[in-house]
Short mmCIF file of C-alpha atoms in Angstrom, two decimals:
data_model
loop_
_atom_site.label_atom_id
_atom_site.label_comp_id
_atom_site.label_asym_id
_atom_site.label_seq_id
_atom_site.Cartn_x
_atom_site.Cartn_y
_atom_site.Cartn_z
CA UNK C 1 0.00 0.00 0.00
CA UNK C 2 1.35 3.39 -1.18
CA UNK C 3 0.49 5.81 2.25
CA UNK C 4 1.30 8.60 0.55
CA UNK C 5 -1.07 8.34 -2.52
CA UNK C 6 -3.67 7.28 -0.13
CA UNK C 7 -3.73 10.52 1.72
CA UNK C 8 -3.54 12.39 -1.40
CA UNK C 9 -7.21 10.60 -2.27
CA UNK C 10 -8.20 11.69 1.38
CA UNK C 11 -7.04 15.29 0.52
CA UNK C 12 -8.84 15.16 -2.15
CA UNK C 13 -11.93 14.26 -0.18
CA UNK C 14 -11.65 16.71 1.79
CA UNK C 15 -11.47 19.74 -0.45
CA UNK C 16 -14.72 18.51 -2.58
CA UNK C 17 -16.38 19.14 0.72
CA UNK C 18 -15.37 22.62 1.34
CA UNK C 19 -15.43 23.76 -2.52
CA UNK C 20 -19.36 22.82 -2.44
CA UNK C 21 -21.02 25.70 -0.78
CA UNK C 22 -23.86 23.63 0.28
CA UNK C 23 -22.42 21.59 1.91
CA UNK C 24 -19.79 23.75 3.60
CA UNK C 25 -22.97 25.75 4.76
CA UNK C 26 -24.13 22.73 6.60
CA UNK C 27 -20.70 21.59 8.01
CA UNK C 28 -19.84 24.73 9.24
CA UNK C 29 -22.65 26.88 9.73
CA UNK C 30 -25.40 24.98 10.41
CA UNK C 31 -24.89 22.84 13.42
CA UNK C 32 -23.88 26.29 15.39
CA UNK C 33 -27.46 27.76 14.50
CA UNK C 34 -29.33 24.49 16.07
CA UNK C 35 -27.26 24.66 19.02
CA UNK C 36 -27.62 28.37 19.66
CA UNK C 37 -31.14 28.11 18.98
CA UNK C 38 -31.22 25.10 21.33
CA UNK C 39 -29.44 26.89 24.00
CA UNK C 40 -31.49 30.21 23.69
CA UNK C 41 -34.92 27.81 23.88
CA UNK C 42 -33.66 25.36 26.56
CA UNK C 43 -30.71 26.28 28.23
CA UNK C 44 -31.72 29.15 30.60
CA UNK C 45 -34.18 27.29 32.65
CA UNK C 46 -37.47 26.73 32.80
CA UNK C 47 -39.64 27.94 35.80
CA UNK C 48 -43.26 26.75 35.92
CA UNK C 49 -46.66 28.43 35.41
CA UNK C 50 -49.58 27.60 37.53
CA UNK C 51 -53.00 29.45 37.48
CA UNK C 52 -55.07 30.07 39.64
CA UNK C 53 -59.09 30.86 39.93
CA UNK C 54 -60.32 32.08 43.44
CA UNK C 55 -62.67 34.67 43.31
CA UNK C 56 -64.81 34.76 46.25
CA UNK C 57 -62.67 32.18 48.12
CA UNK C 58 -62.48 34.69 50.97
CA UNK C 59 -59.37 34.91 54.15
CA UNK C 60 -58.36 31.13 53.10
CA UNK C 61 -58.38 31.61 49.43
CA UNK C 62 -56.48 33.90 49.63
CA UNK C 63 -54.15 32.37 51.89
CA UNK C 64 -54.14 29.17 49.87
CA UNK C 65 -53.01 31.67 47.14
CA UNK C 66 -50.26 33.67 49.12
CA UNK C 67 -48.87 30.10 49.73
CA UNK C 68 -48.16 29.41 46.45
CA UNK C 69 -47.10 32.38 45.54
CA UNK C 70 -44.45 31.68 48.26
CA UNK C 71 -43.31 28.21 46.83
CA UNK C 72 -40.22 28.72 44.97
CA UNK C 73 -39.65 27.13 41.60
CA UNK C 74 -43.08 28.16 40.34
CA UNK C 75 -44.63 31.35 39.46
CA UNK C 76 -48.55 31.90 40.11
CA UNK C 77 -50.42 33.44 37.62
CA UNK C 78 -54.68 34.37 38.44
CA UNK C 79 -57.48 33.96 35.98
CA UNK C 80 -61.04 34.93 35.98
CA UNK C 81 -62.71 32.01 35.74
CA UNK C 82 -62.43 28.15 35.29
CA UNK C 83 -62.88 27.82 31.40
CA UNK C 84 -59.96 30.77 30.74
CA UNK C 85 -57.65 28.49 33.39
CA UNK C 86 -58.73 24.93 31.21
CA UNK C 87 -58.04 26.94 28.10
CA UNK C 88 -54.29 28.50 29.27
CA UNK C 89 -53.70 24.57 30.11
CA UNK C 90 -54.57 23.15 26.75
CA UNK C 91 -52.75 25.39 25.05
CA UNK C 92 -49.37 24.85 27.07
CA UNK C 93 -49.17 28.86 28.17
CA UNK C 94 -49.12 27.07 31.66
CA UNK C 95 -48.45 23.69 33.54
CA UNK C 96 -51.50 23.29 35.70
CA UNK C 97 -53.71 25.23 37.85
CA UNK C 98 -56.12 25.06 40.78
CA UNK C 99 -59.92 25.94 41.40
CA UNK C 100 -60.50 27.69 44.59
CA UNK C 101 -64.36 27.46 44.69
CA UNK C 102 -66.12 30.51 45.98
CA UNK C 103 -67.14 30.26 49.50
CA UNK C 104 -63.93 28.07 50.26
CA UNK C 105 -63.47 30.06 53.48
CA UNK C 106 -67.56 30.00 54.92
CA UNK C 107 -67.52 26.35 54.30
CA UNK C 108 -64.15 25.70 55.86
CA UNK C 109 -65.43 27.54 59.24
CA UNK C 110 -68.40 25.44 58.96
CA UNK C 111 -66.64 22.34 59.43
CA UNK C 112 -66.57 21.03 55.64
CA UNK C 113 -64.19 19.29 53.27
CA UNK C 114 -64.11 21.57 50.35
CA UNK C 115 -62.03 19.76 47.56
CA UNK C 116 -59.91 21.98 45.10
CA UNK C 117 -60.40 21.40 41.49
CA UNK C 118 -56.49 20.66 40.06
CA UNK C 119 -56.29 20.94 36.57
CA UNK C 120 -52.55 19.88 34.63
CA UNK C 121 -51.23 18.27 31.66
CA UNK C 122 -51.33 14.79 31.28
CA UNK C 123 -47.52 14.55 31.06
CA UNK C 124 -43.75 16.11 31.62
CA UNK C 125 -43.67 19.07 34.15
CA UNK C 126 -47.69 19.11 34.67
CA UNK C 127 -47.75 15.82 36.81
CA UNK C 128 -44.14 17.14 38.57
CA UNK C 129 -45.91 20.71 39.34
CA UNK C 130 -49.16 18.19 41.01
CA UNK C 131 -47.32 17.06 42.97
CA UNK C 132 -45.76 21.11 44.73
CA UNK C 133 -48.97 21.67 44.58
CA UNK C 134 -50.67 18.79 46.63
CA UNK C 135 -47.64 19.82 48.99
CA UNK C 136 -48.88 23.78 49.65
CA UNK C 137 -52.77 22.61 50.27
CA UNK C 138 -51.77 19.77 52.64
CA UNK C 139 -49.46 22.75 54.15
CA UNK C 140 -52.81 24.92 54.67
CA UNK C 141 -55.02 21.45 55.76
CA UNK C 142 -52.65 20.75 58.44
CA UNK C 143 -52.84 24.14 59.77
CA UNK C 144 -56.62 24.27 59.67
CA UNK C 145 -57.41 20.78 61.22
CA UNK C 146 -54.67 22.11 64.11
CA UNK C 147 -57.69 25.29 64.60
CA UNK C 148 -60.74 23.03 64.26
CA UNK C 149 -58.92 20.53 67.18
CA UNK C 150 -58.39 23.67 69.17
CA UNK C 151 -61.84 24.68 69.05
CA UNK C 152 -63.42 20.83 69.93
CA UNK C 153 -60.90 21.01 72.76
CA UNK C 154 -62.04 23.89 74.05
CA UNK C 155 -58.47 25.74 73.87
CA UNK C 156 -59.92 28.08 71.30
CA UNK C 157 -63.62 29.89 71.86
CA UNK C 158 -63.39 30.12 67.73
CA UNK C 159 -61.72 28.83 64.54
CA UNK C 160 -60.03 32.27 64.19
CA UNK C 161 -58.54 32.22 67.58
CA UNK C 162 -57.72 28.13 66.72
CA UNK C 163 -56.19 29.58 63.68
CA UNK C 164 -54.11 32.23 65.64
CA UNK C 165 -52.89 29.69 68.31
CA UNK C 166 -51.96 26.72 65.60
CA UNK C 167 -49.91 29.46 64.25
CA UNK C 168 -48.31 30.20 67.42
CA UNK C 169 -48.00 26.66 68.14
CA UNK C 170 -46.34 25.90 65.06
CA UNK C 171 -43.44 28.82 65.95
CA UNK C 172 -42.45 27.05 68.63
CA UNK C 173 -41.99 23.65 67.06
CA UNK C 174 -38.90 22.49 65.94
CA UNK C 175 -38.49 22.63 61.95
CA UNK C 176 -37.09 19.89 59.71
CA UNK C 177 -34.32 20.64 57.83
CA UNK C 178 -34.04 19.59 54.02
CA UNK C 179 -30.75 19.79 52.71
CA UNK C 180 -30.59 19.71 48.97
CA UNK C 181 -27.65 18.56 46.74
CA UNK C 182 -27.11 18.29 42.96
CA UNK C 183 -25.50 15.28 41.54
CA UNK C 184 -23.01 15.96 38.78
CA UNK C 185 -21.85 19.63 38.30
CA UNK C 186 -23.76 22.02 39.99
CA UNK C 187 -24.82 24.33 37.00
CA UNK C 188 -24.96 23.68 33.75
CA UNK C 189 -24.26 26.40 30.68
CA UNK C 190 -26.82 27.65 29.02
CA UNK C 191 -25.68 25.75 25.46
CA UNK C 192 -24.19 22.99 27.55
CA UNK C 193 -27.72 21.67 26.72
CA UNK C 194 -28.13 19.38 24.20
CA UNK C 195 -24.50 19.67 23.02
CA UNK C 196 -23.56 16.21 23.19
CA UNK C 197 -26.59 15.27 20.66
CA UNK C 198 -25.73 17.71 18.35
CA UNK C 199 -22.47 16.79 17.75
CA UNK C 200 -23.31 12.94 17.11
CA UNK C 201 -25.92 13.94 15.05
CA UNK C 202 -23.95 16.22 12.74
CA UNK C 203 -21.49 14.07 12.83
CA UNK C 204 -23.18 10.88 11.22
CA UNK C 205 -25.76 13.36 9.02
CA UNK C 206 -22.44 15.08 7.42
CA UNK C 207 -20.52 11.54 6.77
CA UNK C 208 -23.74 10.08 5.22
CA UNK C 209 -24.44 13.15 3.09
CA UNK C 210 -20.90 13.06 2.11
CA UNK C 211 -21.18 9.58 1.00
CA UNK C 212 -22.58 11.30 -2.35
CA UNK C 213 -19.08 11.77 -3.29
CA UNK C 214 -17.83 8.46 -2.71
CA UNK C 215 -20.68 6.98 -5.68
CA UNK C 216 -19.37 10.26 -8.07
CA UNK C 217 -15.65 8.81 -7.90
CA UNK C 218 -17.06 5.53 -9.40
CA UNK C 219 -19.69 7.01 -11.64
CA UNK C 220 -17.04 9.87 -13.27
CA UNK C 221 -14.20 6.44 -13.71
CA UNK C 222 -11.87 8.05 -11.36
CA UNK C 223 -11.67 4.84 -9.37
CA UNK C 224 -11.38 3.25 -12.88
CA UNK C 225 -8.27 5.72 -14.11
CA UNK C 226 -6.83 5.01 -10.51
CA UNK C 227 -6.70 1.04 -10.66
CA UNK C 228 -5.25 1.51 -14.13
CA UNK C 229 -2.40 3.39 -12.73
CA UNK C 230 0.29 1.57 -10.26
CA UNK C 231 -2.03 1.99 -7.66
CA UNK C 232 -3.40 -0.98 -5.43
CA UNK C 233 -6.89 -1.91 -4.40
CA UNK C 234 -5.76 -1.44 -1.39
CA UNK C 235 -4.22 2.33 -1.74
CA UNK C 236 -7.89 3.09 -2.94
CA UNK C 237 -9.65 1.87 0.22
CA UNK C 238 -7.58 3.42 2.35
CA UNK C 239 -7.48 6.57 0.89
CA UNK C 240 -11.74 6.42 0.81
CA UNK C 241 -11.85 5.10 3.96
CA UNK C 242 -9.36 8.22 5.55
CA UNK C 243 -11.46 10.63 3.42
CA UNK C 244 -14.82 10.02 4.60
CA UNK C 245 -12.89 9.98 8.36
CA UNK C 246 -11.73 13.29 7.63
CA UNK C 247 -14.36 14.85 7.03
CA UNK C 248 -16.50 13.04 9.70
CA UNK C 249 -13.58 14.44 12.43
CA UNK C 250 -13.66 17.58 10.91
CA UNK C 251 -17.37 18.17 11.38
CA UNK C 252 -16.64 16.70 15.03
CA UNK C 253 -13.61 18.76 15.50
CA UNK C 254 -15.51 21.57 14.45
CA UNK C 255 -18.68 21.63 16.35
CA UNK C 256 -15.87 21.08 20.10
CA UNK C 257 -13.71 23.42 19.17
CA UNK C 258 -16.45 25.92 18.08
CA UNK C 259 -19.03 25.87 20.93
CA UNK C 260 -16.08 25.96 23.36
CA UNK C 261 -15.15 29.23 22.09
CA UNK C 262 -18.65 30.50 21.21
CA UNK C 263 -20.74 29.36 23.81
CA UNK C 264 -18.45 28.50 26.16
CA UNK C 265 -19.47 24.64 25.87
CA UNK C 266 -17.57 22.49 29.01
CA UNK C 267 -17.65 19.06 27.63
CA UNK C 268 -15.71 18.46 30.36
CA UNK C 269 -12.95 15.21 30.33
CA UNK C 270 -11.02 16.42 27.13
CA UNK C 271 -9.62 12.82 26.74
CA UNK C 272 -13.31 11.16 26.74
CA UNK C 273 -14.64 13.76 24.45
CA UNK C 274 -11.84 13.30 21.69
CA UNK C 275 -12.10 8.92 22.38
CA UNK C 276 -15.97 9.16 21.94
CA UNK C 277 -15.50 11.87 18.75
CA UNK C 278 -12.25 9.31 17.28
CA UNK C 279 -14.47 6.39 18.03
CA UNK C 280 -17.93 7.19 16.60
CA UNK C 281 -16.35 9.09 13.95
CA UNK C 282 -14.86 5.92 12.58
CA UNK C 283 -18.23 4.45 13.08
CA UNK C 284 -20.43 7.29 10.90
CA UNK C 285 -16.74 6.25 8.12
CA UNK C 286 -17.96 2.81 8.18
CA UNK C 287 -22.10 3.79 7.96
CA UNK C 288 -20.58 5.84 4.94
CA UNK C 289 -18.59 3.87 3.11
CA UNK C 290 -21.64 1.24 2.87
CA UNK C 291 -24.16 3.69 1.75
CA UNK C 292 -21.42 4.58 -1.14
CA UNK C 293 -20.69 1.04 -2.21
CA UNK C 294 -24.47 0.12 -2.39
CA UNK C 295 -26.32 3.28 -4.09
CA UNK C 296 -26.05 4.01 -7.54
CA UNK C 297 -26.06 7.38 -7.80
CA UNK C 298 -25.63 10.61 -5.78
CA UNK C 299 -28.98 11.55 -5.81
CA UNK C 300 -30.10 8.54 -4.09
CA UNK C 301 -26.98 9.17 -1.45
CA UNK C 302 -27.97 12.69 -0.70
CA UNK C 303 -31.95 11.77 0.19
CA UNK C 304 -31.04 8.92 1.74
CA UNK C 305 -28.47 10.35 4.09
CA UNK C 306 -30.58 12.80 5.30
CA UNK C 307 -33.24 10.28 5.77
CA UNK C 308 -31.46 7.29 7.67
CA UNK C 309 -29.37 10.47 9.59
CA UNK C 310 -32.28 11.95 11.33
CA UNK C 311 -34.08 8.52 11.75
CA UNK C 312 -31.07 6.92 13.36
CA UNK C 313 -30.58 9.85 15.39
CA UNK C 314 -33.74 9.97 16.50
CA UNK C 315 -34.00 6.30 17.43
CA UNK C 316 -30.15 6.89 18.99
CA UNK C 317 -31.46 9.90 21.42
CA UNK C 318 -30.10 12.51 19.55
CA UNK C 319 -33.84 14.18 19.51
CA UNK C 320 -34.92 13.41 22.74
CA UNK C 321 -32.89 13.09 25.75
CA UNK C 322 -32.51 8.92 26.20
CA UNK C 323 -33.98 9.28 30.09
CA UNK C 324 -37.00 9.74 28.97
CA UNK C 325 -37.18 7.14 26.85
CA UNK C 326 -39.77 4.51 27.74
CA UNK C 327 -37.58 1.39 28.90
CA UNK C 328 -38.32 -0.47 25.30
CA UNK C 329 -37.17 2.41 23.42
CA UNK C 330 -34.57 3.05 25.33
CA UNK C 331 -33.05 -0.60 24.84
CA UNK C 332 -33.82 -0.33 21.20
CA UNK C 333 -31.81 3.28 21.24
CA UNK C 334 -28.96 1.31 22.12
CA UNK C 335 -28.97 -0.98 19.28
CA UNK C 336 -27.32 2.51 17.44
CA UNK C 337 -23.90 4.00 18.78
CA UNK C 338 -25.66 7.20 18.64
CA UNK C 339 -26.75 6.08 22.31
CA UNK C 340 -23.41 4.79 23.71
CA UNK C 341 -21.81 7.94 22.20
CA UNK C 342 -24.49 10.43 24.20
CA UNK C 343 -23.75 8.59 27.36
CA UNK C 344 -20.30 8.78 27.27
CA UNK C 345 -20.10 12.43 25.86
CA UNK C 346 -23.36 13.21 29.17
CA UNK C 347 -20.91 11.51 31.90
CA UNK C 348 -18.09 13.47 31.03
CA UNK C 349 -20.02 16.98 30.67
CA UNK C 350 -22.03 16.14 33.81
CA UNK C 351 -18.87 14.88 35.93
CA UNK C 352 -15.74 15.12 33.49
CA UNK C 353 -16.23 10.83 33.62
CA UNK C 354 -12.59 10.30 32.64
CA UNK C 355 -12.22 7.15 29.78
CA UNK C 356 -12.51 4.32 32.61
CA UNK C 357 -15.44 5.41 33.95
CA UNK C 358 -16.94 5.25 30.51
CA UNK C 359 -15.35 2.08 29.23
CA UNK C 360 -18.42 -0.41 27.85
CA UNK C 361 -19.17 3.40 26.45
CA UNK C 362 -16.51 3.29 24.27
CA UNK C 363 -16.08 -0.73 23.72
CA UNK C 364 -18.92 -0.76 21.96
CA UNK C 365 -18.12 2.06 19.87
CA UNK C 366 -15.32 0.69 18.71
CA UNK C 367 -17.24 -2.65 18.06
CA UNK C 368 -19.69 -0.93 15.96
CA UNK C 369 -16.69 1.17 14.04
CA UNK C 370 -14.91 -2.19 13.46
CA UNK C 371 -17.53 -3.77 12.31
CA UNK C 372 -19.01 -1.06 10.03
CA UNK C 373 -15.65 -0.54 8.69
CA UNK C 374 -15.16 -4.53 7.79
CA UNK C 375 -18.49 -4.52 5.85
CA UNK C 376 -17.62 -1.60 4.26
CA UNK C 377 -14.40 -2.59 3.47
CA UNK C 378 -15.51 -5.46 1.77
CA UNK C 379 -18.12 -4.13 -0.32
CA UNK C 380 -16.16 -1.51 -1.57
CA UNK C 381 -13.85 -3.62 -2.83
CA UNK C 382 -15.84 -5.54 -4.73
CA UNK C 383 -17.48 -2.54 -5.92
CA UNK C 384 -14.64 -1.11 -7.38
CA UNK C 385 -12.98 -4.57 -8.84
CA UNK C 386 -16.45 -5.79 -10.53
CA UNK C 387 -18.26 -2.72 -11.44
CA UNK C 388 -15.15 -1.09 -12.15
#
């Protein structure tokens, strides 16, 4: 094998990418706008709206109310009446909300259970924002079934006096302290969010689209012209199989170096971040070369690398973060390396994971980029001696 004709094919490679404008747009351009778009949408936290109706609740609606409007992580917005609250719901401006019926306070004093009307989302921060919620009103029960035992005691002549002692009561009880810690790094940056996805998914979307050019070196005989020079079978392949790696770790490369110094990215362990980007790099060489050795044309390359990119990725967790996953999707995500490379990449931006501590991480990427790269291998060759 002649090394130095092979990286002159590489070269070569690499130079169609960046003379088409197209694609040079969407190697280095594009993946900067998703993840500054990303980061300005996601990245800057996300604080909770509940609503709330209680219009002629009276002293305890209002209470109810001041008490959430005391809960931090949540901000309290009031509406008018129940439909306006249902409709802000539906249509996402808030989480949840709560129905204060009128006459909560008269009914309270006369000894009843008034239930409160909770109205959330069916699913993500809804059911979470139940749940602080459910914690305020039992807050405001406790204190009010603390009055109405005054009063049947006889320590309180009435439910506003039971109300006034429970209080003072409840000053002179020892509180429970809740000490909260955060697991991983303690704050995130704002376009730390998401990074890790966006890099595999540019990275196997830019080696598949590039596969276009592998199919216009056979189709245009330069593969042809090549074998009829001194040069090997082998000289070819490795020179195809370095181009298409080039550009894939270019693309990586790229999208580290350039959200480090944009955004300010910490992907943390530098060493696991470069083994994940060498590994699944050769991995997206390997989906490449096959999609070049079967297609016929560049056409077909093109739609079809955009197609099996963003379905792969979103199958692999590049769309949506793998912990939500149900647990069937999420074992099927890891059928792709798209998953075992987001793990990694997550461990070492959450707690700079250094390569050990993301080992089967990076085994298996290197199974799938030796494997990829065999099949490839193989049907390029045959490729190029049969079809010529």
């Amino acid at each position: 094998m002649n090394l130095r004709k092979a990286l002159a094919i590489a070269g070569v490679n690499l130079r169609r990418l960046t003379r088409d404008k197209t694609g040079a747009f969407f190697v280095f351009v594009f993946p900067f706008l998703i993840i500054l778009a990303i980061g300005a949408a996601f990245g800057s936290g996300f604080t909770p709206k509940v609503g709330t109706v209680s219009a002629g609740s009276g002293a305890l609606g209002h209470d109810l109310r001041a008490r959430l409007e005391a809960t931090e992580g949540i901000d309290v917005q009031a509406y008018g009446d129940v439909d306006s609250l249902r409709t802000a719901v539906e249509r996402g401006l808030i989480e949840g909300g709560i129905v204060i019926p009128p006459g909560y306070d008269d009914r309270i004093r006369q000894g009843e259970t008034v239930p409160i009307e909770a109205i959330t989302r069916p699913t993500g921060s809804g059911q979470e924002l139940e749940t602080t919620v459910s914690g305020v009103i039992d807050e405001q029960s406790v204190r009010i079934r603390a009055a109405r035992f005054a009063v049947a005691e006889g320590a309180a002549a009435s439910f506003d006096e039971g109300l006034a002692r429970a209080d003072a009561a409840a000053e002179g009880l020892p509180g429970i302290a809740v000490t909260t810690r955060t697991a991983g790094a303690t704050t995130a940056g704002t376009f730390d969010t998401g990074a890790a996805q966006e890099l595999i998914l540019f990275m196997f979307l830019t080696s598949l689209s590039a596969s276009a050019m592998l199919i216009e070196t056979r189709r245009f005989g330069v593969s042809t012209r090549m074998l009829a020079s001194p040069t090997s079978v082998r000289t070819i392949l490795v020179g195809e199989a370095l181009g298409r790696y080039a550009i894939a770790l270019v693309q990586g490369l790229l999208i580290v170096i350039g959200t480090v110094l944009l955004f300010r990215v910490d992907w943390g362990n530098p060493v696991t971040t470069m083994l994940v980007v060498l590994l699944f790099g050769l991995a997206a060489t390997g989906a490449a070369m096959v999609m070049g050795s079967v297609l016929q044309n560049a056409s077909q390359a093109g739609a079809m690398g955009v197609f099996l990119g963003l379905v792969l990725a979103a199958l692999g967790g590049c769309m949506v973060p793998l912990e939500i996953f149900p647990p069937l999707m999420y074992r099927i995500a890891h059928l792709f390396p798209h998953a075992w490379a987001i793990e990694a990449l997550n461990d070492s931006i959450a707690v700079g994971a250094a390569p050990s501590q993301v080992a089967t991480d990076l085994w298996v990427l290197a199974a799938y980029a030796i494997a990829l790269l065999a099949v490839a291998t193989v049907l390029l060759r045959r490729t190029l001696t049969v079809r010529g």
